[in-house]
Coordinates of C-alpha atoms in Angstrom, one line a residue:
M1465 CA 15.9 6.5 -34.8
E1466 CA 16.2 8.2 -31.4
K1467 CA 14.3 6.6 -28.6
L1468 CA 11.4 8.5 -27.0
K1469 CA 11.8 9.2 -23.3
V1470 CA 9.0 8.1 -20.9
S1471 CA 8.6 9.2 -17.4
L1472 CA 5.9 7.9 -15.0
I1473 CA 4.8 9.4 -11.7
S1474 CA 3.0 6.9 -9.5
L1475 CA 0.8 8.3 -6.8
G1476 CA -1.1 6.5 -4.0
C1477 CA -0.6 3.0 -2.6
P1478 CA 1.7 0.1 -3.5
K1479 CA -1.2 -1.5 -5.5
N1480 CA -1.1 1.6 -7.8
L1481 CA 2.7 1.2 -8.0
V1482 CA 2.3 -2.3 -9.4
D1483 CA -0.1 -0.9 -12.0
S1484 CA 2.5 1.7 -12.9
E1485 CA 5.2 -1.0 -13.3
V1486 CA 2.9 -3.0 -15.6
M1487 CA 2.3 0.0 -17.8
L1488 CA 6.0 0.7 -18.1
G1489 CA 6.6 -3.0 -18.9
H1490 CA 4.6 -2.6 -22.1
F1491 CA 7.0 0.0 -23.6
P1492 CA 9.4 -1.7 -26.1
L1493 CA 12.9 -0.8 -25.0
D1494 CA 14.1 -0.7 -28.6
R1495 CA 11.9 2.4 -29.1
Y1496 CA 11.5 3.9 -25.7
E1497 CA 13.7 4.9 -22.8
I1498 CA 12.4 5.2 -19.2
V1499 CA 13.7 8.3 -17.4
L1500 CA 13.1 9.7 -13.9
D1501 CA 13.4 13.4 -14.8
E1502 CA 10.0 14.6 -16.2
S1503 CA 11.6 17.7 -17.7
Q1504 CA 13.5 15.5 -20.1
A1505 CA 10.6 13.2 -21.1
D1506 CA 8.8 13.2 -24.4
I1507 CA 5.9 11.3 -22.7
I1508 CA 4.8 11.9 -19.1
I1509 CA 2.3 9.6 -17.4
V1510 CA 0.7 10.3 -14.1
N1511 CA -0.9 7.3 -12.5
T1512 CA -3.4 8.8 -10.1
C1513 CA -5.1 8.0 -6.8
A1514 CA -8.7 9.2 -6.1
F1515 CA -9.5 7.2 -2.9
I1516 CA -10.0 10.3 -0.7
N1517 CA -10.0 14.0 -1.1
D1518 CA -6.3 14.5 -0.2
A1519 CA -5.3 11.9 -2.8
K1520 CA -7.5 13.6 -5.5
E1521 CA -5.9 17.0 -4.7
E1522 CA -2.4 15.5 -4.9
S1523 CA -3.3 14.0 -8.2
I1524 CA -4.7 17.2 -9.7
D1525 CA -1.8 19.3 -8.4
T1526 CA 0.8 16.8 -9.9
I1527 CA -1.0 16.8 -13.3
L1528 CA -1.0 20.6 -13.5
E1529 CA 2.6 20.8 -12.4
V1530 CA 4.0 18.5 -15.0
A1531 CA 1.7 20.0 -17.7
D1532 CA 4.1 22.9 -17.7
Y1533 CA 6.6 20.7 -19.4
K1534 CA 4.5 20.8 -22.5
E1535 CA 5.6 24.4 -22.8
D1536 CA 8.9 24.5 -20.9
G1537 CA 10.2 20.9 -21.5
N1538 CA 10.1 18.2 -24.1
C1539 CA 6.7 16.8 -23.3
K1540 CA 4.8 15.8 -26.4
V1541 CA 2.1 13.6 -24.7
L1542 CA 0.7 14.0 -21.2
A1543 CA -1.3 10.9 -20.1
V1544 CA -3.3 10.6 -16.9
A1545 CA -4.1 7.1 -15.8
G1546 CA -5.8 5.2 -13.0
C1547 CA -8.4 6.0 -10.4
L1548 CA -9.0 9.7 -11.2
P1549 CA -10.1 9.1 -14.8
Q1550 CA -12.0 6.0 -13.7
R1551 CA -14.0 8.0 -11.2
Y1552 CA -14.5 11.3 -13.1
Q1553 CA -14.5 10.0 -16.7
N1554 CA -17.1 12.4 -17.9
A1555 CA -15.6 15.6 -16.5
L1556 CA -11.8 15.6 -16.7
K1557 CA -11.4 16.0 -20.5
E1558 CA -13.2 19.3 -20.4
Q1559 CA -11.6 20.5 -17.1
M1560 CA -8.0 19.5 -18.1
P1561 CA -7.4 20.5 -21.7
E1562 CA -3.6 20.2 -21.1
V1563 CA -4.0 16.4 -20.9
D1564 CA -3.8 14.4 -24.2
L1565 CA -4.9 11.0 -22.9
F1566 CA -7.0 9.7 -20.0
I1567 CA -7.2 6.0 -19.3
G1568 CA -8.9 4.1 -16.5
T1569 CA -7.7 1.4 -14.1
S1570 CA -8.1 -1.5 -16.6
E1571 CA -6.6 0.1 -19.8
G1572 CA -2.9 -0.1 -18.8
E1573 CA -2.2 -2.7 -21.4
Q1574 CA -3.2 -0.3 -24.2
I1575 CA -1.0 2.5 -23.0
V1576 CA 1.6 2.3 -25.8
A1577 CA -0.9 2.1 -28.7
L1578 CA -2.9 5.0 -27.2
I1579 CA 0.2 7.1 -26.7
E1580 CA 1.4 6.4 -30.2
Q1581 CA -2.0 7.5 -31.5
Q1582 CA -1.5 10.8 -29.6
L1583 CA 2.0 11.2 -31.1
D1584 CA 0.3 11.5 -34.4
H1585 CA -1.4 14.7 -33.1
S1586 CA -4.9 13.3 -32.7
D1587 CA -7.4 15.0 -30.5
P1588 CA -7.4 14.2 -26.8
V1589 CA -8.6 10.7 -26.0
E1590 CA -10.5 9.3 -23.1
K1591 CA -10.4 5.5 -22.7
V1592 CA -12.2 4.3 -19.6
G1593 CA -14.0 1.0 -19.4
I1594 CA -15.4 -1.4 -16.9
P1595 CA -12.7 -2.2 -14.3
D1596 CA -12.1 -5.9 -15.0
Y1597 CA -8.3 -6.2 -15.7
L1598 CA -6.1 -8.6 -13.8
Y1599 CA -2.4 -9.0 -14.6
N1600 CA -0.5 -12.3 -14.3
H1601 CA 3.0 -13.7 -14.2
E1602 CA 3.4 -13.4 -18.0
T1603 CA 2.5 -9.7 -18.0
P1604 CA 5.5 -7.5 -18.7
R1605 CA 6.5 -5.4 -15.7
V1606 CA 9.3 -3.1 -14.7
N1607 CA 10.2 -3.6 -11.0
S1608 CA 10.8 0.0 -9.7
S1609 CA 11.3 -1.2 -6.1
P1610 CA 14.8 -1.9 -4.8
T1611 CA 16.3 -5.0 -6.4
Y1612 CA 15.9 -7.1 -3.2
S1613 CA 12.2 -6.3 -2.6
S1614 CA 9.0 -6.4 -4.6
Y1615 CA 5.2 -6.2 -4.3
I1616 CA 3.0 -8.9 -5.8
K1617 CA -0.6 -8.0 -6.3
I1618 CA -2.5 -11.3 -5.7
A1619 CA -6.0 -9.9 -6.5
E1620 CA -7.7 -6.9 -7.9
G1621 CA -11.0 -5.2 -6.9
C1622 CA -13.0 -5.6 -3.7
S1623 CA -16.4 -7.1 -2.8
N1624 CA -16.5 -5.9 0.8
H1625 CA -18.5 -2.7 0.2
C1626 CA -17.5 -0.7 3.3
S1627 CA -19.9 2.3 3.4
Y1628 CA -17.2 4.9 3.3
C1629 CA -15.2 3.4 0.4
I1630 CA -15.2 4.1 -3.3
I1631 CA -12.8 1.3 -4.2
P1632 CA -15.3 -1.1 -5.7
Q1633 CA -16.4 1.5 -8.1
L1634 CA -12.9 2.3 -9.1
R1635 CA -11.5 -1.2 -9.2
G1636 CA -14.4 -3.5 -9.7
K1637 CA -15.4 -6.7 -7.8
L1638 CA -12.8 -9.1 -6.4
R1639 CA -10.8 -10.9 -9.0
S1640 CA -8.1 -13.3 -7.7
R1641 CA -5.1 -14.6 -9.6
S1642 CA -4.4 -18.4 -9.6
I1643 CA -2.0 -19.7 -7.1
A1644 CA 0.3 -21.0 -9.9
S1645 CA 0.5 -17.5 -11.4
V1646 CA 1.5 -15.8 -8.2
V1647 CA 4.1 -18.5 -7.4
A1648 CA 5.5 -18.1 -11.0
E1649 CA 5.8 -14.4 -10.5
A1650 CA 7.6 -14.9 -7.2
E1651 CA 10.0 -17.3 -8.9
N1652 CA 10.7 -14.8 -11.6
L1653 CA 11.3 -12.0 -9.1
V1654 CA 13.7 -14.2 -7.1
A1655 CA 15.6 -15.0 -10.3
Q1656 CA 16.1 -11.2 -10.6
G1657 CA 17.5 -11.0 -7.0
V1658 CA 14.4 -10.3 -5.0
T1659 CA 14.4 -11.8 -1.5
E1660 CA 11.5 -10.0 0.1
I1661 CA 8.0 -10.6 -1.4
I1662 CA 5.2 -8.3 -0.2
L1663 CA 1.7 -9.6 -0.9
I1664 CA -0.9 -6.9 -1.5
A1665 CA -4.6 -6.6 -2.6
Q1666 CA -7.5 -4.6 -1.4
D1667 CA -8.1 -7.5 1.0
I1668 CA -5.6 -10.3 0.8
T1669 CA -7.6 -12.6 3.1
D1670 CA -10.4 -12.7 0.5
F1671 CA -8.0 -14.2 -2.0
G1672 CA -9.6 -17.0 -3.9
A1673 CA -13.1 -16.4 -2.7
D1674 CA -14.2 -15.6 -6.3
R1675 CA -12.5 -18.7 -7.8
D1676 CA -13.9 -22.3 -8.1
D1677 CA -10.5 -24.0 -7.7
G1678 CA -10.3 -23.9 -3.9
A1679 CA -7.6 -21.2 -3.8
T1680 CA -7.1 -19.5 -0.4
L1681 CA -4.5 -17.3 1.1
V1682 CA -3.3 -20.1 3.3
K1683 CA -2.9 -22.5 0.3
L1684 CA -1.0 -19.7 -1.6
L1685 CA 1.4 -19.2 1.3
Q1686 CA 2.0 -22.9 1.6
E1687 CA 3.3 -22.9 -2.0
L1688 CA 5.2 -19.6 -1.7
V1689 CA 7.3 -20.7 1.2
K1690 CA 8.6 -23.5 -1.0
V1691 CA 10.3 -21.0 -3.3
D1692 CA 14.0 -21.1 -2.8
G1693 CA 15.6 -17.7 -2.4
I1694 CA 12.7 -16.0 -0.6
V1695 CA 13.8 -14.8 2.9
W1696 CA 10.7 -12.8 3.9
I1697 CA 7.1 -12.9 2.8
R1698 CA 5.1 -9.9 4.2
L1699 CA 1.3 -9.6 4.4
L1700 CA -0.4 -6.3 3.9
Y1701 CA -4.1 -5.4 4.0
A1702 CA -5.5 -8.4 5.8
Y1703 CA -9.2 -7.7 6.7
P1704 CA -9.8 -8.9 10.3
E1705 CA -12.8 -11.2 9.5
G1706 CA -10.6 -13.2 7.1
V1707 CA -7.8 -14.0 9.6
S1708 CA -8.5 -17.6 10.3
D1709 CA -6.8 -19.9 12.9
D1710 CA -5.2 -21.7 10.0
L1711 CA -3.6 -18.4 8.8
I1712 CA -2.4 -17.6 12.3
E1713 CA -0.9 -21.0 12.7
L1714 CA 0.9 -20.7 9.4
I1715 CA 2.4 -17.3 10.3
A1716 CA 3.5 -18.7 13.6
T1717 CA 5.2 -21.8 12.2
E1718 CA 6.7 -20.7 8.8
E1719 CA 10.0 -19.0 9.2
K1720 CA 9.7 -17.2 5.8
I1721 CA 6.4 -15.5 6.7
C1722 CA 7.2 -12.3 8.7
N1723 CA 5.6 -12.1 12.1
Y1724 CA 4.0 -8.9 10.9
L1725 CA 0.3 -8.3 10.0
D1726 CA -1.4 -5.3 8.6
L1727 CA -4.9 -5.5 10.0
P1728 CA -7.1 -2.5 9.1
L1729 CA -9.8 -2.2 11.8
Q1730 CA -11.1 1.4 11.2
H1731 CA -12.8 1.7 14.6
I1732 CA -13.7 -0.3 17.7
D1733 CA -17.2 1.0 18.6
D1734 CA -19.9 -1.4 17.5
Q1735 CA -22.3 1.2 16.3
I1736 CA -19.7 2.9 14.1
L1737 CA -18.5 -0.5 12.9
G1738 CA -22.0 -1.4 11.9
Q1739 CA -22.5 1.9 10.0
M1740 CA -19.2 1.3 8.2
N1741 CA -20.5 -2.1 7.1
R1742 CA -17.5 -3.8 8.8
H1743 CA -18.1 -7.4 9.7
L1744 CA -16.4 -7.9 13.2
N1745 CA -17.7 -6.2 16.3
E1746 CA -15.6 -5.1 19.3
K1747 CA -15.8 -8.4 21.1
Q1748 CA -14.7 -10.4 18.1
T1749 CA -11.9 -7.9 17.3
R1750 CA -10.5 -8.1 20.8
E1751 CA -10.7 -11.9 20.7
L1752 CA -8.8 -11.9 17.4
I1753 CA -6.1 -9.7 18.7
Q1754 CA -5.7 -11.9 21.8
R1755 CA -5.5 -15.1 19.6
L1756 CA -2.8 -13.5 17.4
H1757 CA -0.7 -12.4 20.4
D1758 CA -1.2 -15.7 22.2
R1759 CA 0.0 -17.8 19.2
I1760 CA 2.6 -15.3 17.9
P1761 CA 4.1 -13.5 20.9
D1762 CA 6.5 -11.4 18.9
L1763 CA 4.0 -10.4 16.3
T1764 CA 4.1 -6.8 15.0
L1765 CA 0.6 -5.5 14.4
R1766 CA -0.2 -2.6 12.1
T1767 CA -3.7 -1.2 11.8
S1768 CA -5.5 1.9 10.5
F1769 CA -8.4 3.9 12.0
I1770 CA -10.8 6.5 10.7
V1771 CA -11.7 9.4 13.0
G1772 CA -14.7 11.7 12.5
F1773 CA -16.9 9.1 10.8
P1774 CA -20.5 10.5 10.5
G1775 CA -22.2 10.6 13.9
E1776 CA -19.0 9.7 15.9
T1777 CA -19.7 11.0 19.4
I1778 CA -17.1 12.1 22.0
E1779 CA -17.8 8.9 23.8
Q1780 CA -17.2 6.7 20.8
F1781 CA -14.0 8.5 20.0
D1782 CA -12.9 8.1 23.7
K1783 CA -13.5 4.4 23.4
L1784 CA -11.2 4.3 20.3
F1785 CA -8.6 6.5 22.1
K1786 CA -8.5 4.1 25.1
F1787 CA -8.2 1.1 22.7
V1788 CA -5.2 2.7 21.0
N1789 CA -3.7 3.9 24.2
A1790 CA -3.8 0.3 25.6
G1791 CA -0.9 -0.6 23.3
H1792 CA -2.4 -3.3 21.2
F1793 CA -0.6 -2.1 18.0
E1794 CA 3.1 -1.4 17.2
R1795 CA 2.1 0.6 14.1
V1796 CA -1.0 2.7 13.6
G1797 CA -2.2 4.9 10.7
V1798 CA -5.0 7.4 11.4
F1799 CA -7.1 9.1 8.7
P1800 CA -9.8 11.7 9.0
Y1801 CA -13.1 10.5 7.4
S1802 CA -13.3 11.7 3.9
R1803 CA -16.9 12.3 2.5
E1804 CA -16.8 10.6 -0.9
D1805 CA -19.6 11.1 -3.4
G1806 CA -21.1 7.8 -4.5
T1807 CA -20.6 6.1 -1.1
P1808 CA -23.5 5.3 1.3
A1809 CA -21.7 7.2 4.2
A1810 CA -21.6 10.4 2.2
K1811 CA -25.4 10.6 2.7
F1812 CA -25.3 9.9 6.4
A1813 CA -26.5 12.6 8.8
D1814 CA -24.3 14.2 11.5
Q1815 CA -21.2 14.8 9.4
V1816 CA -18.4 15.7 11.8
P1817 CA -16.7 19.1 11.4
A1818 CA -13.2 19.2 9.8
R1819 CA -11.8 20.9 12.9
T1820 CA -13.1 18.1 15.2
K1821 CA -11.6 15.4 12.9
K1822 CA -8.3 17.1 12.9
S1823 CA -8.2 17.4 16.6
R1824 CA -9.2 13.7 17.1
L1825 CA -6.5 12.6 14.6
K1826 CA -3.8 14.5 16.5
K1827 CA -4.9 13.1 19.8
L1828 CA -4.9 9.6 18.5
M1829 CA -1.5 9.9 16.9
R1830 CA 0.0 11.4 20.1
A1831 CA -1.3 8.4 22.0
Q1832 CA 0.2 6.0 19.4
A1833 CA 3.5 7.8 19.4
R1834 CA 3.8 7.0 23.2
V1835 CA 2.9 3.4 22.6
S1836 CA 5.4 3.1 19.8
F1837 CA 8.2 4.8 21.8
N1838 CA 7.6 2.4 24.8
H1839 CA 7.5 -0.6 22.5
N1840 CA 10.8 0.4 20.9
R1841 CA 12.5 0.9 24.2
S1842 CA 11.5 -2.6 25.2
L1843 CA 13.6 -4.0 22.4
L1844 CA 16.9 -2.5 23.6
G1845 CA 19.6 -5.1 23.9
Q1846 CA 17.8 -7.6 21.6
T1847 CA 19.3 -8.8 18.3
E1848 CA 17.3 -8.8 15.1
L1849 CA 17.8 -9.7 11.5
V1850 CA 17.9 -6.6 9.4
L1851 CA 17.8 -6.0 5.6
V1852 CA 20.3 -3.3 4.7
E1853 CA 18.7 -0.8 2.3
G1854 CA 21.5 1.8 1.8
Y1855 CA 22.6 5.0 3.4
S1856 CA 20.5 7.1 5.6
E1857 CA 18.8 10.2 4.2
E1858 CA 20.1 12.1 7.2
T1859 CA 23.8 11.3 6.7
E1860 CA 25.9 9.0 4.5
L1861 CA 27.9 8.0 7.6
L1862 CA 25.0 5.7 8.6
L1863 CA 23.5 2.7 6.9
K1864 CA 19.8 2.1 7.2
G1865 CA 17.7 -1.0 7.1
R1866 CA 14.4 -2.8 8.0
S1867 CA 13.6 -5.8 10.1
A1868 CA 10.6 -8.1 9.7
R1869 CA 8.8 -5.7 12.0
Q1870 CA 8.9 -2.9 9.4
A1871 CA 7.2 -2.6 6.0
P1872 CA 8.8 -0.3 3.4
D1873 CA 7.8 3.3 3.3
I1874 CA 5.1 3.2 6.0
D1875 CA 7.0 2.0 9.1
G1876 CA 10.2 3.2 10.8
Q1877 CA 13.7 2.1 10.0
Y1878 CA 16.9 0.9 11.6
L1879 CA 19.9 3.2 11.7
I1880 CA 23.2 1.2 11.7
T1881 CA 25.9 3.0 13.6
S1882 CA 28.6 0.4 13.5
G1883 CA 29.7 -2.3 11.0
H1884 CA 29.7 -2.6 7.2
A1885 CA 27.3 -4.4 4.9
N1886 CA 26.1 -4.4 1.3
I1887 CA 22.7 -3.1 0.1
G1888 CA 20.3 -6.1 0.0
E1889 CA 22.3 -8.0 2.6
Y1890 CA 20.7 -9.4 5.8
V1891 CA 22.7 -8.8 9.0
R1892 CA 22.2 -9.4 12.7
L1893 CA 21.9 -6.1 14.5
E1894 CA 22.0 -5.5 18.3
I1895 CA 19.5 -2.7 19.2
T1896 CA 21.3 0.0 21.2
D1897 CA 18.9 3.0 21.1
S1898 CA 15.5 4.0 19.8
S1899 CA 13.1 6.8 19.1
E1900 CA 9.3 6.9 18.7
Y1901 CA 9.5 5.2 15.3
D1902 CA 13.1 4.3 14.5
L1903 CA 15.6 1.9 16.1
I1904 CA 19.4 2.2 16.3
G1905 CA 21.8 -0.7 16.3
E1906 CA 25.2 -2.2 15.6
I1907 CA 26.0 -5.1 13.3
V1908 CA 26.9 -8.2 15.3
K1909 CA 29.7 -10.3 13.8
D1910 CA 29.1 -14.0 13.7

């Protein structure tokens, strides 16, 4: 019997990517073949994001684009999964008749059975329940990341309830895995050749808060650093109020933990922070940044900010601009406030015009570009350990890689102009040049 071909498009963040990998892991390889070309697939799955308006539009556009393969390709079943069905479960079935199956954020384990039901030509099905699923180390998963790097989702859901955020409705309340489960998954990944482990969750610093076994992020990291074969452990999405002195000390002293922290702040003005339902004020935020840099002098800090939050005045934006321009962060992401139905902030007065949000975003990103350029120039002549990732997209004459300062996909890269190395190999690189976001260097022989 010929195998059915499955293609999955994963949209949104790395947390969604892990969900996609778990879904693919449930397809028996004796009956299904995973392919990258949607035009050749019998089954197409789109794992969607619906966090903000831009993400929703991308999801809808992607669904409509691949729906053409039901007429022009081999597609027998088109399935839409994740946040979009979870959020709009009562509307999509009628609005998207091209889709055969809708499943929510907690129905991934049922994907094969539901698709096989659709292969029998049943009517379109919508399967969206309470978001309460949590995968573990025994859950089948196809690692779609490079062989040397992988994400581990240590918790699902969020209990922070920021006023602008729809995530608790899409993903449910915080649900943490056990330390033993996370460590077991890391060991499994290392056995497959992974050397960089990237820990993710909606808020990794809240890990264990829902459990009664004393689990914390610090205790988890203390166990992960014992795993032989791990070179880097990277921390993404650490809410500032959860960054304890114990965590700072562990990052500073454990060689395997990258001196890199993704610390989403969203704003610096106290009034805006209060309306966002964020839990640190300006003074506490500045003190935290100072403690981090004092204890970890070569720390790379990434953060994100929202511009145009309801009621944001010129003065409040200027305070944020000066804060960014002061150079506290090597990496910054800026997003225009997105008014999301179902969130408290959607009902706030004084919504900021789209043109103003766009202008403020550009101004803030220009400021950060200068900060990033100056920071990169300060690294010239230094030598860093770099993970080689393959050939540059610009030319196959150059290798590319990342250091502990750079997370995949969201940060810059190293371009390697001299020397040879294999993909997945760690090499010492002398930094010879730089741009706003990328660095250039030569491999240094031992």
